[in-house]
Amino acid sequence: MSDAHHPPLRSFGRLKARPIKPRQAALMETRLPDLRISAGPVDARALMPAARETWLEVGFGGGEHMAAQAARSPDVLILGAEPFVNGVASAVRHIDEQGLSNVRLHDGDVRELIARLPDASLARIFILFPDPWPKTRQQKRRLVQPELVADLARTLRPGGRLRFASDVASYVDQALERFIANPAFRWTAERADDWRIPPADHITTRYEEKRLGDCAPVFLDFVRV
Ligand SMILES: C[S@@+](CC[C@H](N)C(=O)[O-])C[C@H]1O[C@@H](n2cnc3c(N)ncnc32)[C@H](O)[C@@H]1O
């Protein structure tokens, strides 16, 4: 449940780990204020008037995938959400080093950002290697809950695409069930290779490289009906 009295379950772990390096801390002060998505309804036109479309990355970690996608598609506005401070600092560094002008950040819970997005405003959504919360008693902390799936369906435009990836078998099964249970999503896989082999446009993420899960990475691509 999520309302004013019951905030959403905390799906993330620590907010901060090691100290932020001085150069990154300085960039957080100088660059983050301009990169941060301001409060209130999100207006993509105001953020990037020339953008062809808008994508969302949920839990971008250190921001490597987000920055690489942004570099590959400079005409797309990419919104990223991540509450882990060290991750945000790393993403700001990537954005600065690569001179990216098409990325905006929400340094907090993605559910707060989604609530401020207009209907059908996104063309793509990435949920890549979300925190696995593998133990049965922890699974309620998993980000992919029916409520989030419904909110993502609201914000994704018809024909828009969503990618979920994980290397934790029980999460893959659960996420697949939850997306399929929502009639707004159609799973695009036709054969096993469609989920076993990384899609052609996939960029390996930092967490994916660690191979911490209990299965090979699985990629579930859905289209918004
Ligand atoms: C296992 S890491 C993977 C990071 C990155 N996607 C990658 O593959 O390298 C999952 C990330 O999701 C973030 N996360 C968890 N709950 C979140 C939420 N409610 N909103 C946004 N990000 C969240 C965590 O802070 C963490 O950085």
PDB file of C-alpha atoms and ligand atoms in Angstrom:
ATOM      1  CA  MET A   1       0.000   0.000   0.000  1.00  0.00           C
ATOM      2  CA  SER A   2       1.190   3.499  -0.693  1.00  0.00           C
ATOM      3  CA  ASP A   3      -0.581   6.645   0.450  1.00  0.00           C
ATOM      4  CA  ALA A   4       0.175   9.613   2.672  1.00  0.00           C
ATOM      5  CA  HIS A   5       0.050   7.406   5.768  1.00  0.00           C
ATOM      6  CA  HIS A   6       1.835   4.406   4.255  1.00  0.00           C
ATOM      7  CA  PRO A   7       4.795   5.456   2.090  1.00  0.00           C
ATOM      8  CA  PRO A   8       5.945   2.875  -0.460  1.00  0.00           C
ATOM      9  CA  LEU A   9       8.133   0.105   0.899  1.00  0.00           C
ATOM     10  CA  ARG A  10      11.786   0.965   0.759  1.00  0.00           C
ATOM     11  CA  SER A  11      13.108  -0.960  -2.223  1.00  0.00           C
ATOM     12  CA  PHE A  12      16.705   0.240  -1.891  1.00  0.00           C
ATOM     13  CA  GLY A  13      19.493  -0.455   0.586  1.00  0.00           C
ATOM     14  CA  ARG A  14      21.998   2.092   1.884  1.00  0.00           C
ATOM     15  CA  LEU A  15      21.631   5.677   0.698  1.00  0.00           C
ATOM     16  CA  LYS A  16      25.350   6.305   0.972  1.00  0.00           C
ATOM     17  CA  ALA A  17      28.371   4.002   1.217  1.00  0.00           C
ATOM     18  CA  ARG A  18      31.932   5.260   0.925  1.00  0.00           C
ATOM     19  CA  PRO A  19      32.681   9.010   1.089  1.00  0.00           C
ATOM     20  CA  ILE A  20      32.154  10.862  -2.204  1.00  0.00           C
ATOM     21  CA  LYS A  21      35.490  11.750  -3.837  1.00  0.00           C
ATOM     22  CA  PRO A  22      36.254  15.486  -3.720  1.00  0.00           C
ATOM     23  CA  ARG A  23      35.969  15.977  -7.503  1.00  0.00           C
ATOM     24  CA  GLN A  24      32.594  14.221  -7.579  1.00  0.00           C
ATOM     25  CA  ALA A  25      31.435  16.172  -4.517  1.00  0.00           C
ATOM     26  CA  ALA A  26      32.325  19.413  -6.295  1.00  0.00           C
ATOM     27  CA  LEU A  27      30.430  18.311  -9.409  1.00  0.00           C
ATOM     28  CA  MET A  28      27.409  17.475  -7.235  1.00  0.00           C
ATOM     29  CA  GLU A  29      27.420  21.085  -6.106  1.00  0.00           C
ATOM     30  CA  THR A  30      28.019  22.687  -9.480  1.00  0.00           C
ATOM     31  CA  ARG A  31      26.176  20.361 -11.896  1.00  0.00           C
ATOM     32  CA  LEU A  32      23.442  18.531  -9.982  1.00  0.00           C
ATOM     33  CA  PRO A  33      21.206  21.581  -9.445  1.00  0.00           C
ATOM     34  CA  ASP A  34      20.872  22.008 -13.228  1.00  0.00           C
ATOM     35  CA  LEU A  35      20.493  18.289 -13.907  1.00  0.00           C
ATOM     36  CA  ARG A  36      17.898  17.745 -11.196  1.00  0.00           C
ATOM     37  CA  ILE A  37      14.247  17.511 -12.299  1.00  0.00           C
ATOM     38  CA  SER A  38      12.460  20.249 -10.384  1.00  0.00           C
ATOM     39  CA  ALA A  39       9.368  19.656  -8.246  1.00  0.00           C
ATOM     40  CA  GLY A  40       5.885  19.487  -9.729  1.00  0.00           C
ATOM     41  CA  PRO A  41       4.565  17.945 -12.942  1.00  0.00           C
ATOM     42  CA  VAL A  42       7.355  16.918 -15.327  1.00  0.00           C
ATOM     43  CA  ASP A  43       7.243  18.809 -18.626  1.00  0.00           C
ATOM     44  CA  ALA A  44       9.597  17.131 -21.093  1.00  0.00           C
ATOM     45  CA  ARG A  45       9.156  19.955 -23.628  1.00  0.00           C
ATOM     46  CA  ALA A  46      10.486  22.444 -21.094  1.00  0.00           C
ATOM     47  CA  LEU A  47      13.407  20.178 -20.136  1.00  0.00           C
ATOM     48  CA  MET A  48      14.520  19.565 -23.723  1.00  0.00           C
ATOM     49  CA  PRO A  49      12.405  21.286 -26.392  1.00  0.00           C
ATOM     50  CA  ALA A  50      14.028  19.450 -29.321  1.00  0.00           C
ATOM     51  CA  ALA A  51      13.714  15.962 -27.819  1.00  0.00           C
ATOM     52  CA  ARG A  52      12.260  13.335 -30.181  1.00  0.00           C
ATOM     53  CA  GLU A  53      10.991  11.312 -27.240  1.00  0.00           C
ATOM     54  CA  THR A  54      11.542  10.678 -23.530  1.00  0.00           C
ATOM     55  CA  TRP A  55      12.960   7.555 -21.863  1.00  0.00           C
ATOM     56  CA  LEU A  56      13.144   6.624 -18.173  1.00  0.00           C
ATOM     57  CA  GLU A  57      15.830   4.591 -16.431  1.00  0.00           C
ATOM     58  CA  VAL A  58      14.740   3.195 -13.070  1.00  0.00           C
ATOM     59  CA  GLY A  59      17.561   2.741 -10.535  1.00  0.00           C
ATOM     60  CA  PHE A  60      20.476   3.716 -12.771  1.00  0.00           C
ATOM     61  CA  GLY A  61      23.138   2.708 -10.218  1.00  0.00           C
ATOM     62  CA  GLY A  62      26.390   4.384 -11.273  1.00  0.00           C
ATOM     63  CA  GLY A  63      24.741   5.737 -14.428  1.00  0.00           C
ATOM     64  CA  GLU A  64      26.992   3.967 -16.958  1.00  0.00           C
ATOM     65  CA  HIS A  65      24.119   2.472 -18.963  1.00  0.00           C
ATOM     66  CA  MET A  66      22.114   5.710 -18.832  1.00  0.00           C
ATOM     67  CA  ALA A  67      25.071   7.794 -20.033  1.00  0.00           C
ATOM     68  CA  ALA A  68      25.902   5.334 -22.815  1.00  0.00           C
ATOM     69  CA  GLN A  69      22.289   5.284 -24.046  1.00  0.00           C
ATOM     70  CA  ALA A  70      22.195   9.092 -23.887  1.00  0.00           C
ATOM     71  CA  ALA A  71      25.407   9.343 -25.930  1.00  0.00           C
ATOM     72  CA  ARG A  72      23.999   6.923 -28.486  1.00  0.00           C
ATOM     73  CA  SER A  73      20.680   8.840 -28.802  1.00  0.00           C
ATOM     74  CA  PRO A  74      21.438  12.549 -28.341  1.00  0.00           C
ATOM     75  CA  ASP A  75      17.980  13.515 -29.649  1.00  0.00           C
ATOM     76  CA  VAL A  76      16.250  11.613 -26.819  1.00  0.00           C
ATOM     77  CA  LEU A  77      15.659  13.038 -23.342  1.00  0.00           C
ATOM     78  CA  ILE A  78      16.622  10.456 -20.718  1.00  0.00           C
ATOM     79  CA  LEU A  79      15.257  10.766 -17.193  1.00  0.00           C
ATOM     80  CA  GLY A  80      17.025   8.734 -14.524  1.00  0.00           C
ATOM     81  CA  ALA A  81      16.031   8.020 -10.934  1.00  0.00           C
ATOM     82  CA  GLU A  82      18.354   6.750  -8.214  1.00  0.00           C
ATOM     83  CA  PRO A  83      18.323   7.341  -4.444  1.00  0.00           C
ATOM     84  CA  PHE A  84      21.878   6.036  -3.769  1.00  0.00           C
ATOM     85  CA  VAL A  85      24.028   9.155  -3.337  1.00  0.00           C
ATOM     86  CA  ASN A  86      27.262   7.536  -4.539  1.00  0.00           C
ATOM     87  CA  GLY A  87      25.423   6.375  -7.668  1.00  0.00           C
ATOM     88  CA  VAL A  88      24.096   9.876  -8.363  1.00  0.00           C
ATOM     89  CA  ALA A  89      27.613  11.314  -7.897  1.00  0.00           C
ATOM     90  CA  SER A  90      29.019   8.785 -10.344  1.00  0.00           C
ATOM     91  CA  ALA A  91      26.263   9.554 -12.882  1.00  0.00           C
ATOM     92  CA  VAL A  92      26.909  13.302 -12.631  1.00  0.00           C
ATOM     93  CA  ARG A  93      30.583  12.598 -13.382  1.00  0.00           C
ATOM     94  CA  HIS A  94      29.724  10.499 -16.458  1.00  0.00           C
ATOM     95  CA  ILE A  95      27.317  13.178 -17.711  1.00  0.00           C
ATOM     96  CA  ASP A  96      29.951  15.869 -17.216  1.00  0.00           C
ATOM     97  CA  GLU A  97      32.844  13.906 -18.718  1.00  0.00           C
ATOM     98  CA  GLN A  98      30.834  12.915 -21.781  1.00  0.00           C
ATOM     99  CA  GLY A  99      29.342  16.406 -22.204  1.00  0.00           C
ATOM    100  CA  LEU A 100      25.778  15.013 -22.270  1.00  0.00           C
ATOM    101  CA  SER A 101      22.980  17.552 -22.493  1.00  0.00           C
ATOM    102  CA  ASN A 102      20.045  15.125 -22.762  1.00  0.00           C
ATOM    103  CA  VAL A 103      19.971  13.582 -19.263  1.00  0.00           C
ATOM    104  CA  ARG A 104      17.999  14.791 -16.221  1.00  0.00           C
ATOM    105  CA  LEU A 105      18.051  13.224 -12.779  1.00  0.00           C
ATOM    106  CA  HIS A 106      15.747  12.520  -9.876  1.00  0.00           C
ATOM    107  CA  ASP A 107      17.991  11.761  -6.894  1.00  0.00           C
ATOM    108  CA  GLY A 108      15.350   9.820  -5.012  1.00  0.00           C
ATOM    109  CA  ASP A 109      12.716   7.111  -5.257  1.00  0.00           C
ATOM    110  CA  VAL A 110      11.528   6.586  -8.842  1.00  0.00           C
ATOM    111  CA  ARG A 111       7.943   6.248  -7.601  1.00  0.00           C
ATOM    112  CA  GLU A 112       7.975   9.943  -6.650  1.00  0.00           C
ATOM    113  CA  LEU A 113       9.087  10.843 -10.173  1.00  0.00           C
ATOM    114  CA  ILE A 114       6.594   8.548 -11.914  1.00  0.00           C
ATOM    115  CA  ALA A 115       3.738  10.147  -9.959  1.00  0.00           C
ATOM    116  CA  ARG A 116       4.708  13.485 -11.561  1.00  0.00           C
ATOM    117  CA  LEU A 117       4.907  12.176 -15.148  1.00  0.00           C
ATOM    118  CA  PRO A 118       1.971  12.840 -17.495  1.00  0.00           C
ATOM    119  CA  ASP A 119       0.070   9.911 -19.018  1.00  0.00           C
ATOM    120  CA  ALA A 120       1.702   8.341 -22.099  1.00  0.00           C
ATOM    121  CA  SER A 121       4.733  10.623 -21.828  1.00  0.00           C
ATOM    122  CA  LEU A 122       7.457   7.949 -22.113  1.00  0.00           C
ATOM    123  CA  ALA A 123       8.606   5.963 -25.144  1.00  0.00           C
ATOM    124  CA  ARG A 124      10.989   3.607 -23.312  1.00  0.00           C
ATOM    125  CA  ILE A 125      11.562   2.409 -19.765  1.00  0.00           C
ATOM    126  CA  PHE A 126      14.570   0.470 -18.463  1.00  0.00           C
ATOM    127  CA  ILE A 127      14.549  -1.506 -15.205  1.00  0.00           C
ATOM    128  CA  LEU A 128      17.938  -3.191 -15.244  1.00  0.00           C
ATOM    129  CA  PHE A 129      19.106  -5.505 -12.488  1.00  0.00           C
ATOM    130  CA  PRO A 130      16.923  -4.042  -9.724  1.00  0.00           C
ATOM    131  CA  ASP A 131      17.842  -4.899  -6.146  1.00  0.00           C
ATOM    132  CA  PRO A 132      17.027  -8.630  -5.971  1.00  0.00           C
ATOM    133  CA  TRP A 133      15.831  -8.976  -2.351  1.00  0.00           C
ATOM    134  CA  PRO A 134      16.200 -12.757  -2.763  1.00  0.00           C
ATOM    135  CA  LYS A 135      15.015 -13.993   0.625  1.00  0.00           C
ATOM    136  CA  THR A 136      11.307 -14.796   0.839  1.00  0.00           C
ATOM    137  CA  ARG A 137      10.725 -12.404   3.731  1.00  0.00           C
ATOM    138  CA  GLN A 138      12.438  -9.576   1.771  1.00  0.00           C
ATOM    139  CA  GLN A 139      10.556 -10.025  -1.477  1.00  0.00           C
ATOM    140  CA  LYS A 140       7.926  -7.462  -0.552  1.00  0.00           C
ATOM    141  CA  ARG A 141      10.720  -4.884  -0.942  1.00  0.00           C
ATOM    142  CA  ARG A 142      11.137  -5.681  -4.621  1.00  0.00           C
ATOM    143  CA  LEU A 143      10.443  -2.670  -6.763  1.00  0.00           C
ATOM    144  CA  VAL A 144       8.356  -4.484  -9.364  1.00  0.00           C
ATOM    145  CA  GLN A 145       4.982  -4.633  -7.612  1.00  0.00           C
ATOM    146  CA  PRO A 146       1.559  -4.586  -9.316  1.00  0.00           C
ATOM    147  CA  GLU A 147       1.124  -0.907  -8.316  1.00  0.00           C
ATOM    148  CA  LEU A 148       4.388   0.094 -10.025  1.00  0.00           C
ATOM    149  CA  VAL A 149       3.477  -1.946 -13.116  1.00  0.00           C
ATOM    150  CA  ALA A 150       0.171  -0.033 -13.306  1.00  0.00           C
ATOM    151  CA  ASP A 151       1.931   3.315 -12.910  1.00  0.00           C
ATOM    152  CA  LEU A 152       4.436   2.402 -15.642  1.00  0.00           C
ATOM    153  CA  ALA A 153       1.546   1.393 -17.924  1.00  0.00           C
ATOM    154  CA  ARG A 154      -0.004   4.804 -17.365  1.00  0.00           C
ATOM    155  CA  THR A 155       3.160   6.699 -18.270  1.00  0.00           C
ATOM    156  CA  LEU A 156       4.277   4.583 -21.243  1.00  0.00           C
ATOM    157  CA  ARG A 157       2.733   5.586 -24.571  1.00  0.00           C
ATOM    158  CA  PRO A 158       1.004   2.979 -26.762  1.00  0.00           C
ATOM    159  CA  GLY A 159       3.728   1.208 -28.733  1.00  0.00           C
ATOM    160  CA  GLY A 160       6.295   2.245 -26.102  1.00  0.00           C
ATOM    161  CA  ARG A 161       8.739  -0.370 -24.838  1.00  0.00           C
ATOM    162  CA  LEU A 162       9.861  -1.498 -21.404  1.00  0.00           C
ATOM    163  CA  ARG A 163      12.883  -3.672 -20.624  1.00  0.00           C
ATOM    164  CA  PHE A 164      13.307  -5.580 -17.359  1.00  0.00           C
ATOM    165  CA  ALA A 165      16.547  -7.496 -16.772  1.00  0.00           C
ATOM    166  CA  SER A 166      17.711  -9.580 -13.840  1.00  0.00           C
ATOM    167  CA  ASP A 167      19.964 -12.503 -13.007  1.00  0.00           C
ATOM    168  CA  VAL A 168      17.826 -13.698 -10.100  1.00  0.00           C
ATOM    169  CA  ALA A 169      15.499 -16.443 -11.312  1.00  0.00           C
ATOM    170  CA  SER A 170      12.716 -15.886  -8.764  1.00  0.00           C
ATOM    171  CA  TYR A 171      12.617 -12.154  -9.598  1.00  0.00           C
ATOM    172  CA  VAL A 172      12.504 -12.846 -13.341  1.00  0.00           C
ATOM    173  CA  ASP A 173       9.561 -15.221 -12.845  1.00  0.00           C
ATOM    174  CA  GLN A 174       7.770 -12.797 -10.547  1.00  0.00           C
ATOM    175  CA  ALA A 175       8.316  -9.767 -12.786  1.00  0.00           C
ATOM    176  CA  LEU A 176       7.149 -11.697 -15.845  1.00  0.00           C
ATOM    177  CA  GLU A 177       3.983 -12.745 -14.015  1.00  0.00           C
ATOM    178  CA  ARG A 178       3.315  -9.190 -12.869  1.00  0.00           C
ATOM    179  CA  PHE A 179       3.802  -7.565 -16.267  1.00  0.00           C
ATOM    180  CA  ILE A 180       1.776 -10.235 -18.064  1.00  0.00           C
ATOM    181  CA  ALA A 181      -1.013  -9.843 -15.484  1.00  0.00           C
ATOM    182  CA  ASN A 182      -1.435  -6.236 -16.623  1.00  0.00           C
ATOM    183  CA  PRO A 183      -3.251  -6.180 -19.989  1.00  0.00           C
ATOM    184  CA  ALA A 184      -1.389  -2.994 -20.962  1.00  0.00           C
ATOM    185  CA  PHE A 185       1.810  -5.006 -21.500  1.00  0.00           C
ATOM    186  CA  ARG A 186       2.592  -7.627 -24.125  1.00  0.00           C
ATOM    187  CA  TRP A 187       5.772  -9.690 -23.791  1.00  0.00           C
ATOM    188  CA  THR A 188       7.521  -9.595 -27.166  1.00  0.00           C
ATOM    189  CA  ALA A 189       9.569 -12.824 -26.859  1.00  0.00           C
ATOM    190  CA  GLU A 190       8.859 -15.471 -29.472  1.00  0.00           C
ATOM    191  CA  ARG A 191      11.700 -17.884 -28.747  1.00  0.00           C
ATOM    192  CA  ALA A 192      14.050 -18.575 -25.834  1.00  0.00           C
ATOM    193  CA  ASP A 193      16.921 -16.649 -27.428  1.00  0.00           C
ATOM    194  CA  ASP A 194      14.771 -13.508 -27.221  1.00  0.00           C
ATOM    195  CA  TRP A 195      15.166 -13.486 -23.439  1.00  0.00           C
ATOM    196  CA  ARG A 196      18.436 -15.420 -23.101  1.00  0.00           C
ATOM    197  CA  ILE A 197      20.567 -13.337 -25.467  1.00  0.00           C
ATOM    198  CA  PRO A 198      21.071  -9.651 -24.629  1.00  0.00           C
ATOM    199  CA  PRO A 199      19.004  -7.532 -27.069  1.00  0.00           C
ATOM    200  CA  ALA A 200      21.025  -5.884 -29.847  1.00  0.00           C
ATOM    201  CA  ASP A 201      20.672  -2.430 -28.295  1.00  0.00           C
ATOM    202  CA  HIS A 202      21.564  -3.550 -24.761  1.00  0.00           C
ATOM    203  CA  ILE A 203      24.555  -1.990 -23.023  1.00  0.00           C
ATOM    204  CA  THR A 204      26.045  -4.161 -20.268  1.00  0.00           C
ATOM    205  CA  THR A 205      25.530  -2.576 -16.849  1.00  0.00           C
ATOM    206  CA  ARG A 206      28.008  -2.437 -14.014  1.00  0.00           C
ATOM    207  CA  TYR A 207      25.864  -4.590 -11.742  1.00  0.00           C
ATOM    208  CA  GLU A 208      25.261  -7.115 -14.517  1.00  0.00           C
ATOM    209  CA  GLU A 209      29.024  -7.579 -14.887  1.00  0.00           C
ATOM    210  CA  LYS A 210      29.295  -8.680 -11.261  1.00  0.00           C
ATOM    211  CA  ARG A 211      27.286 -11.852 -11.961  1.00  0.00           C
ATOM    212  CA  LEU A 212      25.933 -11.982  -8.410  1.00  0.00           C
ATOM    213  CA  GLY A 213      22.654 -13.691  -9.248  1.00  0.00           C
ATOM    214  CA  ASP A 214      21.674 -17.341  -9.448  1.00  0.00           C
ATOM    215  CA  CYS A 215      21.070 -17.491 -13.212  1.00  0.00           C
ATOM    216  CA  ALA A 216      22.392 -15.984 -16.420  1.00  0.00           C
ATOM    217  CA  PRO A 217      21.003 -12.520 -17.151  1.00  0.00           C
ATOM    218  CA  VAL A 218      17.464 -12.627 -18.526  1.00  0.00           C
ATOM    219  CA  PHE A 219      16.025  -9.785 -20.640  1.00  0.00           C
ATOM    220  CA  LEU A 220      12.255  -9.307 -20.742  1.00  0.00           C
ATOM    221  CA  ASP A 221      11.088  -6.824 -23.363  1.00  0.00           C
ATOM    222  CA  PHE A 222       7.461  -5.659 -23.305  1.00  0.00           C
ATOM    223  CA  VAL A 223       5.473  -3.396 -25.563  1.00  0.00           C
ATOM    224  CA  ARG A 224       2.694  -1.100 -24.349  1.00  0.00           C
ATOM    225  CA  VAL A 225      -0.488  -2.292 -26.025  1.00  0.00           C
TER     226      VAL A 225
HETATM  227  C1  LIG B   1      21.353  -3.669  -8.062  1.00  0.00           C
HETATM  228  S1  LIG B   1      21.447  -1.997  -8.444  1.00  0.00           S
HETATM  229  C2  LIG B   1      21.600  -1.982 -10.227  1.00  0.00           C
HETATM  230  C3  LIG B   1      22.017  -0.656 -10.754  1.00  0.00           C
HETATM  231  C4  LIG B   1      22.088  -0.534 -12.286  1.00  0.00           C
HETATM  232  N1  LIG B   1      20.777  -0.620 -12.887  1.00  0.00           N
HETATM  233  C5  LIG B   1      22.999  -1.568 -12.857  1.00  0.00           C
HETATM  234  O1  LIG B   1      22.495  -2.541 -13.454  1.00  0.00           O
HETATM  235  O2  LIG B   1      24.238  -1.437 -12.711  1.00  0.00           O
HETATM  236  C6  LIG B   1      19.763  -1.462  -8.218  1.00  0.00           C
HETATM  237  C7  LIG B   1      19.631   0.022  -8.048  1.00  0.00           C
HETATM  238  O3  LIG B   1      18.260   0.372  -7.941  1.00  0.00           O
HETATM  239  C8  LIG B   1      18.158   1.437  -7.032  1.00  0.00           C
HETATM  240  N2  LIG B   1      16.783   1.506  -6.522  1.00  0.00           N
HETATM  241  C9  LIG B   1      16.198   0.715  -5.611  1.00  0.00           C
HETATM  242  N3  LIG B   1      14.967   1.132  -5.329  1.00  0.00           N
HETATM  243  C10 LIG B   1      14.765   2.240  -6.104  1.00  0.00           C
HETATM  244  C11 LIG B   1      13.679   3.138  -6.234  1.00  0.00           C
HETATM  245  N4  LIG B   1      12.561   2.989  -5.528  1.00  0.00           N
HETATM  246  N5  LIG B   1      13.808   4.161  -7.093  1.00  0.00           N
HETATM  247  C12 LIG B   1      14.944   4.320  -7.824  1.00  0.00           C
HETATM  248  N6  LIG B   1      16.000   3.487  -7.730  1.00  0.00           N
HETATM  249  C13 LIG B   1      15.910   2.469  -6.878  1.00  0.00           C
HETATM  250  C14 LIG B   1      19.185   1.094  -5.960  1.00  0.00           C
HETATM  251  O4  LIG B   1      19.565   2.217  -5.194  1.00  0.00           O
HETATM  252  C15 LIG B   1      20.313   0.525  -6.789  1.00  0.00           C
HETATM  253  O5  LIG B   1      21.270   1.493  -7.146  1.00  0.00           O
END
